[in-house]
Short mmCIF file of C-alpha atoms in Angstrom, two decimals:
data_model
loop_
_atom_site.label_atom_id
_atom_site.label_comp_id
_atom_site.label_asym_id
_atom_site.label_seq_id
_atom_site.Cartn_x
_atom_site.Cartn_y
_atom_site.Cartn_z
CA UNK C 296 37.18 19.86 -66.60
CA UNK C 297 35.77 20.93 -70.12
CA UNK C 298 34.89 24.22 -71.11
CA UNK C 299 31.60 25.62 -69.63
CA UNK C 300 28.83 26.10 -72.34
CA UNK C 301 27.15 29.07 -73.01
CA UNK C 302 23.90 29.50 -73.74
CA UNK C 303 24.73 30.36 -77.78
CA UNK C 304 27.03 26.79 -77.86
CA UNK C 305 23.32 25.88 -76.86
CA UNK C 306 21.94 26.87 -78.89
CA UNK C 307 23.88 26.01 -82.02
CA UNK C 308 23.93 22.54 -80.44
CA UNK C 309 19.99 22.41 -80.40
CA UNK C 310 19.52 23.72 -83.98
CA UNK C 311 22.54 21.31 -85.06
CA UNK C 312 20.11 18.45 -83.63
CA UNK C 313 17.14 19.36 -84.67
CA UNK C 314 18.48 19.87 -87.75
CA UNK C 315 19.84 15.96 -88.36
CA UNK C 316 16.48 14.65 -86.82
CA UNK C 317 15.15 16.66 -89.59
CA UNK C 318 17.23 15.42 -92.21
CA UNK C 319 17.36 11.59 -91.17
CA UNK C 320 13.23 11.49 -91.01
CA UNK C 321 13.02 13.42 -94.60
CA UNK C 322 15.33 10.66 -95.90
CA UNK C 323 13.61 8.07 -94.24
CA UNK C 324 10.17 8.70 -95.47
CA UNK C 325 11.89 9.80 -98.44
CA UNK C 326 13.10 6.60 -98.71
CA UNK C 327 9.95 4.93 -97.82
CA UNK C 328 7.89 6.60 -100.15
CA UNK C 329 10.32 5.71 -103.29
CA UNK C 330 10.19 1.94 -101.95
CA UNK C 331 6.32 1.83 -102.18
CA UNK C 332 6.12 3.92 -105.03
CA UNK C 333 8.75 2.48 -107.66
CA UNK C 334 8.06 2.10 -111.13
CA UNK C 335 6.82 -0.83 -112.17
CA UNK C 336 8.91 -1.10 -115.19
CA UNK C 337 11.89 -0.16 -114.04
CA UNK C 338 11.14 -3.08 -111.68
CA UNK C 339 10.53 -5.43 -114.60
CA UNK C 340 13.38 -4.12 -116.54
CA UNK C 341 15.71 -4.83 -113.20
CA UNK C 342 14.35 -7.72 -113.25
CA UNK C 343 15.25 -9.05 -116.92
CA UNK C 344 17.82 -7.38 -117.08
CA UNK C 345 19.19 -9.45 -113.90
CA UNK C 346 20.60 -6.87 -112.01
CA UNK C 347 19.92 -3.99 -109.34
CA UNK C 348 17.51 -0.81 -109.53
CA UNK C 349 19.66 2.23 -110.09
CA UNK C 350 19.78 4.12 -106.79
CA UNK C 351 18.03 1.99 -104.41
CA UNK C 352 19.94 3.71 -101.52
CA UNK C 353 17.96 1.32 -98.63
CA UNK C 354 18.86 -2.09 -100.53
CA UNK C 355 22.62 -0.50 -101.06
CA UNK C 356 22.68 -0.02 -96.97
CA UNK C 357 21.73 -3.25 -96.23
CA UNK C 358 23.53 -4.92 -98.24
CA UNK C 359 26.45 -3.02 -96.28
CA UNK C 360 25.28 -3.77 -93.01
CA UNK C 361 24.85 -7.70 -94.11
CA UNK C 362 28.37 -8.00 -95.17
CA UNK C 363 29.35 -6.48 -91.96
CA UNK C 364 27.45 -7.96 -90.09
CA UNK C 365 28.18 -11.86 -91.42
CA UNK C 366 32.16 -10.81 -90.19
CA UNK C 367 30.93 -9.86 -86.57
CA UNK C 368 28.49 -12.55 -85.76
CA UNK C 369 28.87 -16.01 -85.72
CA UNK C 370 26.37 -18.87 -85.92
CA UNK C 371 25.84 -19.97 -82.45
CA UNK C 372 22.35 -20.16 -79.34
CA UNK C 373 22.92 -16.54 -78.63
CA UNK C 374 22.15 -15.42 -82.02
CA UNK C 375 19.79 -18.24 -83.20
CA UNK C 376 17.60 -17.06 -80.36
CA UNK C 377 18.09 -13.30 -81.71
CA UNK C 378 16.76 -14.56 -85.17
CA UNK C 379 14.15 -16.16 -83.75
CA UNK C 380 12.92 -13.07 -82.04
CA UNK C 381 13.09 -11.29 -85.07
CA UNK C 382 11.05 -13.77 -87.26
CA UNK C 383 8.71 -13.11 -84.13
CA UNK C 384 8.84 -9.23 -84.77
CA UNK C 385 7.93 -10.15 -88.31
CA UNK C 386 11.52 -9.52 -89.78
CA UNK C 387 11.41 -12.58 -92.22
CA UNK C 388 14.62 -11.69 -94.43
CA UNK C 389 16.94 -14.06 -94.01
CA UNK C 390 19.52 -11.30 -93.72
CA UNK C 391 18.26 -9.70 -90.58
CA UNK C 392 20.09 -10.79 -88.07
CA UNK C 393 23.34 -9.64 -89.67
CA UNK C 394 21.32 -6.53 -89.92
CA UNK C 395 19.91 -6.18 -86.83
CA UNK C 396 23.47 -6.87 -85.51
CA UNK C 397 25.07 -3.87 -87.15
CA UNK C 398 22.16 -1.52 -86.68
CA UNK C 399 22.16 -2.26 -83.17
CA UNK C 400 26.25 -1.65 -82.41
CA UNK C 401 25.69 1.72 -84.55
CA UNK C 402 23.14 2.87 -82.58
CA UNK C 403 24.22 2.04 -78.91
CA UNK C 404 28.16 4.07 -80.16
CA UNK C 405 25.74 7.28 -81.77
CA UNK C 406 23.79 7.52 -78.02
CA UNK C 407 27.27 7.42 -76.25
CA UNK C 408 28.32 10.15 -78.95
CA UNK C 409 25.82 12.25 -78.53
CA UNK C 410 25.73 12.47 -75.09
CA UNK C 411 29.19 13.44 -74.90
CA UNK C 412 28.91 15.94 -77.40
CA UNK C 413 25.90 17.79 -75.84
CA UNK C 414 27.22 17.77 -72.55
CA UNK C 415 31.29 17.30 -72.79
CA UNK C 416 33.98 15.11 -72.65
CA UNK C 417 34.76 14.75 -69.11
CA UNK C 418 35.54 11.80 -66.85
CA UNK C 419 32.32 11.62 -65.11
CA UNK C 420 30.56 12.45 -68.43
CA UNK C 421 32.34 9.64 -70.10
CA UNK C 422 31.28 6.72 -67.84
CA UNK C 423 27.79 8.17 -68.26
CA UNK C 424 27.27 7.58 -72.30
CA UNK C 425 29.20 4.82 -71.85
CA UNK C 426 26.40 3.41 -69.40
CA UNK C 427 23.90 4.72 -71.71
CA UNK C 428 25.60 3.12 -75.13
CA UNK C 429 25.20 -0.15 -73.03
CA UNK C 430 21.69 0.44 -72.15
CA UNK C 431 20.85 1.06 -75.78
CA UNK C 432 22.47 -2.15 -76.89
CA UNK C 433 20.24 -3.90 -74.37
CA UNK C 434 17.35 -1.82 -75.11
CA UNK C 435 17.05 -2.70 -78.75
CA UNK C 436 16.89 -6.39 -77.79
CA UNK C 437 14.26 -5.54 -75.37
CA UNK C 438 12.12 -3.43 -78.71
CA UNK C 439 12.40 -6.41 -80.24
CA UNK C 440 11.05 -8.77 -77.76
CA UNK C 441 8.54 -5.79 -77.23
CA UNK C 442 7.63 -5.72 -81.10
CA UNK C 443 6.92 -10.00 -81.64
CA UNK C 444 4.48 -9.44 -78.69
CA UNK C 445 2.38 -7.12 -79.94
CA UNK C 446 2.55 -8.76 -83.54
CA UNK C 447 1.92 -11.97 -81.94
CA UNK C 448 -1.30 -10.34 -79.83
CA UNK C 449 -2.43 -8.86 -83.63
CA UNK C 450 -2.14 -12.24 -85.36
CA UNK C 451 -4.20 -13.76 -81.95
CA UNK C 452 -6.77 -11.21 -82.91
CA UNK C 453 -6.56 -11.23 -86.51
CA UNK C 454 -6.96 -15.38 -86.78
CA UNK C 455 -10.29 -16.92 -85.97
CA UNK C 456 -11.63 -14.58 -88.94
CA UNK C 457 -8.99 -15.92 -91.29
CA UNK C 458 -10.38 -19.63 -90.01
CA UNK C 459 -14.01 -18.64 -90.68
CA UNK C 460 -12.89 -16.91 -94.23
CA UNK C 461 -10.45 -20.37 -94.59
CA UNK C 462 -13.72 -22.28 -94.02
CA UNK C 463 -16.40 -20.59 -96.59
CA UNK C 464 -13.70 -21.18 -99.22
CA UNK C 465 -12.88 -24.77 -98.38
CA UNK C 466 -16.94 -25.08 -98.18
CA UNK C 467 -17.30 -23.69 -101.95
CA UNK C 468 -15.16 -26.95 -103.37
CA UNK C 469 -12.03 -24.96 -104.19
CA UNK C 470 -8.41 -26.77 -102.94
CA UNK C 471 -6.32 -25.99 -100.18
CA UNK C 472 -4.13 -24.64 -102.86
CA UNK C 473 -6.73 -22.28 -104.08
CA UNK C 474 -8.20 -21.59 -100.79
CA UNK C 475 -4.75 -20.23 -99.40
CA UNK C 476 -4.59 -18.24 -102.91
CA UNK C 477 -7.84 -16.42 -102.93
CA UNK C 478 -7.71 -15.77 -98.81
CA UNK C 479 -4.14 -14.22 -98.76
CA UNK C 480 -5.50 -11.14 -101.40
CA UNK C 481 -8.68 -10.95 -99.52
CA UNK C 482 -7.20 -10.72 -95.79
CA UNK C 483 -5.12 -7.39 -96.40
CA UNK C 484 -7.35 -5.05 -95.48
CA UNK C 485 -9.55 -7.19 -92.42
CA UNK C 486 -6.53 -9.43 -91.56
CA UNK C 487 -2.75 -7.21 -92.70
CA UNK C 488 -0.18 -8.86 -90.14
CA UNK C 489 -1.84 -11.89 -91.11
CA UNK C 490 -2.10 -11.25 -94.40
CA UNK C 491 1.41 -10.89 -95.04
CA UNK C 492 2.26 -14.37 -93.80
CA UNK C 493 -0.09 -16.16 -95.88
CA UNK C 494 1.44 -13.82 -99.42
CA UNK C 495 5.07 -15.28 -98.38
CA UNK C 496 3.84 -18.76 -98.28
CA UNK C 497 2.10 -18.80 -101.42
CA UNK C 498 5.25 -17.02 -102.66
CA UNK C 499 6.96 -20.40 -101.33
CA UNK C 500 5.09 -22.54 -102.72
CA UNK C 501 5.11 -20.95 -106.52
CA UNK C 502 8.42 -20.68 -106.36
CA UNK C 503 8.69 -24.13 -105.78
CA UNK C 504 9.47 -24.89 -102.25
CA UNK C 505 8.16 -28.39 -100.93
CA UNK C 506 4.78 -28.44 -99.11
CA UNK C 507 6.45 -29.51 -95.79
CA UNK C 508 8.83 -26.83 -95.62
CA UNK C 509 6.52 -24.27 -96.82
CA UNK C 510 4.09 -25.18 -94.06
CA UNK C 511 7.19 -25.07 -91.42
CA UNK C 512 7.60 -22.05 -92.37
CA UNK C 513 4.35 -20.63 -92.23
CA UNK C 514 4.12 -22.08 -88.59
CA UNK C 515 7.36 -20.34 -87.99
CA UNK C 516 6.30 -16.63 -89.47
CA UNK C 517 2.64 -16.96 -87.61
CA UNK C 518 4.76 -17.08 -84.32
CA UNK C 519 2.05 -18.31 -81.80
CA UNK C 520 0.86 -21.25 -80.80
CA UNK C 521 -2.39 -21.20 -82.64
CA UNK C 522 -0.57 -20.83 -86.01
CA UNK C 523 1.67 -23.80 -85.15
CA UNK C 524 -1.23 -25.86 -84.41
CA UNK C 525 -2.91 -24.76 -88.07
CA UNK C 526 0.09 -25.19 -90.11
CA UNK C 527 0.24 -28.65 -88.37
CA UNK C 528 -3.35 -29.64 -89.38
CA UNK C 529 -2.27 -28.52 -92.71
CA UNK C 530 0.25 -30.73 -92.66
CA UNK C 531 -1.54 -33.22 -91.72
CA UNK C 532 -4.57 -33.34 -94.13
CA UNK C 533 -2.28 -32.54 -96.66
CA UNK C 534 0.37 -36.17 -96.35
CA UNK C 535 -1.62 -38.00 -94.15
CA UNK C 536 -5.48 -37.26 -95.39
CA UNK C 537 -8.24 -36.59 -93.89
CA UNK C 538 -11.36 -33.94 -93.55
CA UNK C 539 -9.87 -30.69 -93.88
CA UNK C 540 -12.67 -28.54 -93.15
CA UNK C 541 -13.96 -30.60 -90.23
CA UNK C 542 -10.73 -30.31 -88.68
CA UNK C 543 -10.49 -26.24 -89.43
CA UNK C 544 -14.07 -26.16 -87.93
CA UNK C 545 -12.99 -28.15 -84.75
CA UNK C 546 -9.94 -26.38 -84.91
CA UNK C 547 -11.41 -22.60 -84.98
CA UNK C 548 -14.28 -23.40 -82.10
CA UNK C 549 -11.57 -24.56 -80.05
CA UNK C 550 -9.44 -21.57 -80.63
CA UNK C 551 -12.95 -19.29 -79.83
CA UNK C 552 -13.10 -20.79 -76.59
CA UNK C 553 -9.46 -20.68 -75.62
CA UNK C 554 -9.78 -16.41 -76.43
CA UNK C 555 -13.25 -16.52 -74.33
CA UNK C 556 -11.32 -18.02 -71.37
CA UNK C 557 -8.81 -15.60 -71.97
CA UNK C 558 -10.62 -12.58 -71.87
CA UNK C 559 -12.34 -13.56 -68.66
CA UNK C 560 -9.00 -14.56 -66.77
CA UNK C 561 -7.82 -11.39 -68.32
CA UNK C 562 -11.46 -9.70 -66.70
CA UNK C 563 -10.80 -11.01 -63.67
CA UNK C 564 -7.12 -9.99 -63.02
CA UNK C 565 -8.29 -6.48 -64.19
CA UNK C 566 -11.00 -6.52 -61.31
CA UNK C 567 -8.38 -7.72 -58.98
CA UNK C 568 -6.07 -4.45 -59.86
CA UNK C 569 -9.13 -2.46 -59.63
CA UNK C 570 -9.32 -3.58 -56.13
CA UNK C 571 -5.72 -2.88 -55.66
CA UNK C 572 -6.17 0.86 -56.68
CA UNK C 573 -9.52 1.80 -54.08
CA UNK C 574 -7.45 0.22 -51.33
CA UNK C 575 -4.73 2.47 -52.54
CA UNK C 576 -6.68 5.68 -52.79
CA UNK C 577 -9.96 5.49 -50.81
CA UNK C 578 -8.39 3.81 -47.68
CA UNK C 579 -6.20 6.39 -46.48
CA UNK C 580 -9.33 9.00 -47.12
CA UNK C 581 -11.31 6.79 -45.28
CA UNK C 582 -8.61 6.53 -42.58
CA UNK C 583 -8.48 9.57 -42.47
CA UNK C 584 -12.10 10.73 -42.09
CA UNK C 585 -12.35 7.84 -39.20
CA UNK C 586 -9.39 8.84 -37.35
CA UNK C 587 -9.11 12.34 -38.14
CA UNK C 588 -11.75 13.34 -35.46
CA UNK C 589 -9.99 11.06 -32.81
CA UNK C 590 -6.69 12.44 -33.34
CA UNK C 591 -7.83 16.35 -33.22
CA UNK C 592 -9.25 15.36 -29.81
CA UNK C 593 -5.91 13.38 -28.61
CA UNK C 594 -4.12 16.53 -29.87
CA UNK C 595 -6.42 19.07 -27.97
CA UNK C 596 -6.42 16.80 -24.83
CA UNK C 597 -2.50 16.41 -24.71
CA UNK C 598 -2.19 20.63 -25.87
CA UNK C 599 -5.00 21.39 -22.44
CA UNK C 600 -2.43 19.26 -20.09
CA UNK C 601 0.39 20.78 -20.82
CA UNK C 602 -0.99 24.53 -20.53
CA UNK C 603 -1.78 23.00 -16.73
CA UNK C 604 1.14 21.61 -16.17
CA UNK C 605 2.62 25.06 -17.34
CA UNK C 606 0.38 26.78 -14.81
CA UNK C 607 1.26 24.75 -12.44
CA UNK C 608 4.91 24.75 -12.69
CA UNK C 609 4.46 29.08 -12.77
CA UNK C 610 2.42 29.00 -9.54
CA UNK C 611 4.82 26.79 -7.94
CA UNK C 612 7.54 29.54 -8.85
#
């Protein structure tokens, strides 16, 4: 059995963690901050120059984790369906999945650590973090799968009023090329999850990277079906021809009524829960209100008898 603790180990254990939660979110907004806020000519100069900012600590750790990770996971379904997820979650670097891999192994070994260092190294204590180091493992799958649905629900939202911006553009006489130009710098503030897809594909596509691929991949980064379906018609009008607005146009009404019939199968399941709670909590009051008067009489009735059968067995005596 390990030593018991007393309440001052407690206490130095408490300030010990408080003190690296402390430290690890300074450096990570630290960290943050410095990432949105480099200079822009020591960017340019990196740049030129052809090799790596001085002190980018974050590109330094993944680039760590990515060589790691490339030794402990090999290409197979298990972990093509992992990237997928994460190109769901919007992690679009193609180095995330060694990342992810690494990041998730670290952090399912601290939880077991930590657990046995708050609470001791004992037998029973043992099989505990290890139980929780495999939960965490699982878990951060499970965030994951948790994260690409919410994104996907935001780009749901976000769409039809990228469509309807899509469709004053292509109205004005501009190109698709143009079009997808002008509406990925004016989506970032109405549109942002959105918005962020459309800036990587006109990266692509000035960088060179075929018009087929480049529309794959927007289908792939969008994530839903929807965004599938509009890359498609891209695709389409693009190498086959065709109207593109008309299409968009067809395209956007039929995505308006697909989220109108959505939101009133989504009304009426929330009815039918609402339904579910009053039978939970005003039937048993009402139950009880009906049958509470019948049962105080039962009760009375059964207490009289037995006082006269009481009686009775005393007079008999």
């Amino acid at each position: 059995m390990g030593t018991p603790m007393t309440s001052f180990d407690a206490v130095i254990w408490i300030v010990a963690i408080l003190s690296l939660t402390a430290g690890a979110l300074a450096l990570v907004l630290s960290a943050s901050i410095y990432v949105r806020h480099r200079d822009a000519g020591t960017r340019l100069s990196a740049l030129v120059g052809g090799g790596k900012m001085p002190g980018d600590i974050l590109e330094t750790m993944a680039g760590w984790a990515e060589r790691l990770g490339r030794r402990l996971v090999s290409e197979n379904a298990p972990a093509k369906e992992i990237r997928d997820l994460l190109t769901k979650a919007g992690f679009f670097r193609p180095a995330a999945l060694y990342i992810f891999v690494v990041v998730r192994i670290a952090f399912a070994i601290a939880t077991g650590f930590v657990f046995l260092a708050w609470f001791g190294l004992t037998n029973i204590n043992l099989g505990i973090g290890v139980i929780l180091s495999v939960l965490s493992y699982r878990y951060a799958l499970i965030a994951v799968k948790y994260l690409g649905e919410r994104r996907a629900r935001r780009i749901q939202r976000e769409l039809p009023s990228v469509l309807d911006i899509i469709l004053m553009v292509l109205d004005s006489g501009v190109s698709i090329d143009q079009c997808l130009h002008y509406v990925a710098g004016v989506i970032k503030g109405s549109a942002p999850t959105t918005a962020v897809v459309f800036i990587r594909h006109v990266a692509d596509l000035d960088s060179g990277v075929p018009y087929d691929v480049a529309l794959d991949k927007l289908g792939q980064r969008l994530a839903v079906d929807e965004g599938i379906d509009f890359a498609n018609l891209l695709k389409q009008a693009i190498f086959h021809g065709g109207e593109l607005s008309v299409s968009i146009r067809r395209f956007a009404g039929d995505l308006a009524d697909g989220r109108l019939a959505l939101a009133r199968d989504t009304a009426g399941r929330r009815s039918t829960y609402l339904t579910i709670v009053l039978v939970l909590f005003f039937v048993p009051v009402l139950l009880v209100i009906l049958m509470g008067p019948a049962a105080v009489r039962i009760g009375e009735t059964l207490v009289a008898a037995g006082h006269r059968v009481h009686s009775s067995e005393i007079r008999a005596k």
